[in-house]
Amino acid sequence: MMEYSEDRPIYMQITDHFCDQILNKEWSAGERIPSVREMAVKMEVNPNTAIRAYHYLQDENVLYNERGVGYFVSDKAYELVLDLKREEFIREKLPVFYRDMRQLGISPFDLKSLYEKHHGDDEM
């Protein structure tokens, strides 16, 4: 079961879980995903909440529905999710991150050296 936070709608937290499945390549293009009913049971939510997550990702072209068969991961899901998550990071998390850097006196140079220390020079 997922633990839900109060600061974000539950259906959006479920979409985050779906996006993680796609980004971690646990769900791949063309793969049938669990039904709304199965996911509602697994996530311990009302099926109406689960269907909102499916519809949101269907509207974003991440999922598609084959009537009578189920929901599937679209061919471009990985790229679409990557773009969605990057936009969300830049819009919601980066401003807070920069504010915290400024408050703590961490410079971009400090950040670069910390990144290299934790991830190696070749990844930046």
Coordinates of C-alpha atoms in Angstrom, one line a residue:
M1 CA 0.0 0.0 0.0
M2 CA 1.1 3.5 -0.7
E3 CA 1.2 6.1 2.0
Y4 CA -0.5 9.2 0.8
S5 CA 0.4 12.8 1.7
E6 CA -2.1 15.5 2.4
D7 CA -0.5 18.1 0.1
R8 CA -1.3 16.5 -3.2
P9 CA -4.5 14.8 -4.5
I10 CA -4.5 11.1 -4.2
Y11 CA -5.1 10.5 -7.8
M12 CA -2.0 12.5 -8.7
Q13 CA 0.0 10.5 -6.2
I14 CA -1.2 7.4 -8.1
T15 CA -0.1 9.0 -11.4
D16 CA 3.3 9.6 -9.8
H17 CA 3.5 5.9 -9.0
F18 CA 2.5 5.0 -12.6
C19 CA 5.2 7.4 -13.9
D20 CA 7.8 5.8 -11.6
Q21 CA 6.9 2.4 -13.0
I22 CA 7.5 3.8 -16.6
L23 CA 10.7 5.7 -15.8
N24 CA 12.1 2.7 -13.9
K25 CA 11.2 0.6 -17.0
E26 CA 9.0 -1.7 -14.9
W27 CA 6.2 -1.0 -17.4
S28 CA 7.3 -0.8 -21.0
A29 CA 5.7 0.4 -24.2
G30 CA 2.7 -1.7 -25.4
E31 CA 2.4 -3.5 -22.0
R32 CA -1.0 -4.0 -20.5
I33 CA -1.1 -2.5 -17.0
P34 CA -3.4 -3.6 -14.1
S35 CA -7.1 -2.9 -14.5
V36 CA -8.7 0.0 -12.7
R37 CA -10.3 -2.4 -10.3
E38 CA -7.0 -4.2 -9.6
M39 CA -5.2 -1.0 -9.1
A40 CA -7.9 0.4 -6.8
V41 CA -7.6 -2.7 -4.6
K42 CA -3.8 -2.6 -4.6
M43 CA -3.6 1.1 -3.8
E44 CA -6.5 0.9 -1.3
V45 CA -8.5 3.6 -3.0
N46 CA -12.0 4.0 -4.4
P47 CA -12.1 2.9 -8.1
N48 CA -13.3 6.4 -9.0
T49 CA -10.0 7.8 -7.6
A50 CA -8.0 5.2 -9.6
I51 CA -9.9 6.0 -12.8
R52 CA -9.0 9.7 -12.5
A53 CA -5.3 8.7 -12.5
Y54 CA -5.8 6.5 -15.6
H55 CA -7.8 9.3 -17.4
Y56 CA -5.1 11.9 -16.5
L57 CA -2.4 9.8 -18.1
Q58 CA -4.6 8.9 -21.0
D59 CA -5.2 12.6 -21.6
E60 CA -1.4 13.1 -21.6
N61 CA -1.0 10.2 -24.1
V62 CA 1.0 8.2 -21.6
L63 CA -1.6 5.4 -21.5
Y64 CA -4.2 4.3 -24.0
N65 CA -7.3 2.2 -23.6
E66 CA -8.4 -0.7 -25.8
R67 CA -12.1 -1.1 -25.2
G68 CA -12.9 -4.4 -23.5
V69 CA -9.2 -5.3 -23.2
G70 CA -7.7 -2.7 -20.8
Y71 CA -5.1 0.0 -20.5
F72 CA -1.7 -0.1 -22.1
V73 CA 1.5 2.0 -22.0
S74 CA 1.9 4.1 -25.1
D75 CA 4.9 3.9 -27.4
K76 CA 6.1 7.4 -26.4
A77 CA 5.2 7.0 -22.7
Y78 CA 8.8 7.1 -21.4
E79 CA 9.7 10.3 -23.3
L80 CA 6.3 11.9 -22.3
V81 CA 6.7 11.0 -18.6
L82 CA 10.3 12.3 -18.7
D83 CA 9.1 15.6 -20.1
L84 CA 6.2 15.8 -17.6
K85 CA 8.5 15.1 -14.6
R86 CA 11.1 17.5 -15.8
E87 CA 8.6 20.3 -16.2
E88 CA 7.1 19.5 -12.7
F89 CA 10.6 19.5 -11.2
I90 CA 11.5 22.9 -12.7
R91 CA 8.2 24.4 -11.8
E92 CA 7.7 23.0 -8.3
K93 CA 11.0 21.8 -6.8
L94 CA 13.7 23.9 -8.3
P95 CA 12.6 27.2 -6.9
V96 CA 12.5 25.7 -3.4
F97 CA 15.9 24.2 -4.0
Y98 CA 17.4 27.5 -5.1
R99 CA 15.8 29.3 -2.2
D100 CA 17.4 26.7 0.2
M101 CA 20.8 27.1 -1.5
R102 CA 20.7 30.8 -1.1
Q103 CA 19.6 30.6 2.6
L104 CA 22.3 28.1 3.4
G105 CA 25.0 29.9 1.5
I106 CA 25.6 27.1 -1.0
S107 CA 27.0 28.4 -4.3
P108 CA 26.6 26.8 -7.7
F109 CA 30.3 25.9 -7.6
D110 CA 29.7 24.2 -4.2
L111 CA 26.8 22.3 -5.8
K112 CA 28.9 21.2 -8.8
S113 CA 31.7 19.8 -6.5
L114 CA 29.1 18.1 -4.3
Y115 CA 27.5 16.5 -7.3
E116 CA 30.8 15.3 -8.6
K117 CA 31.7 13.9 -5.2
H118 CA 28.5 11.9 -5.1
H119 CA 28.1 10.9 -8.7
G120 CA 31.5 11.2 -10.4
D121 CA 32.8 13.7 -13.0
D122 CA 31.6 11.9 -16.1
E123 CA 27.8 12.3 -15.3
M124 CA 27.7 16.1 -15.3

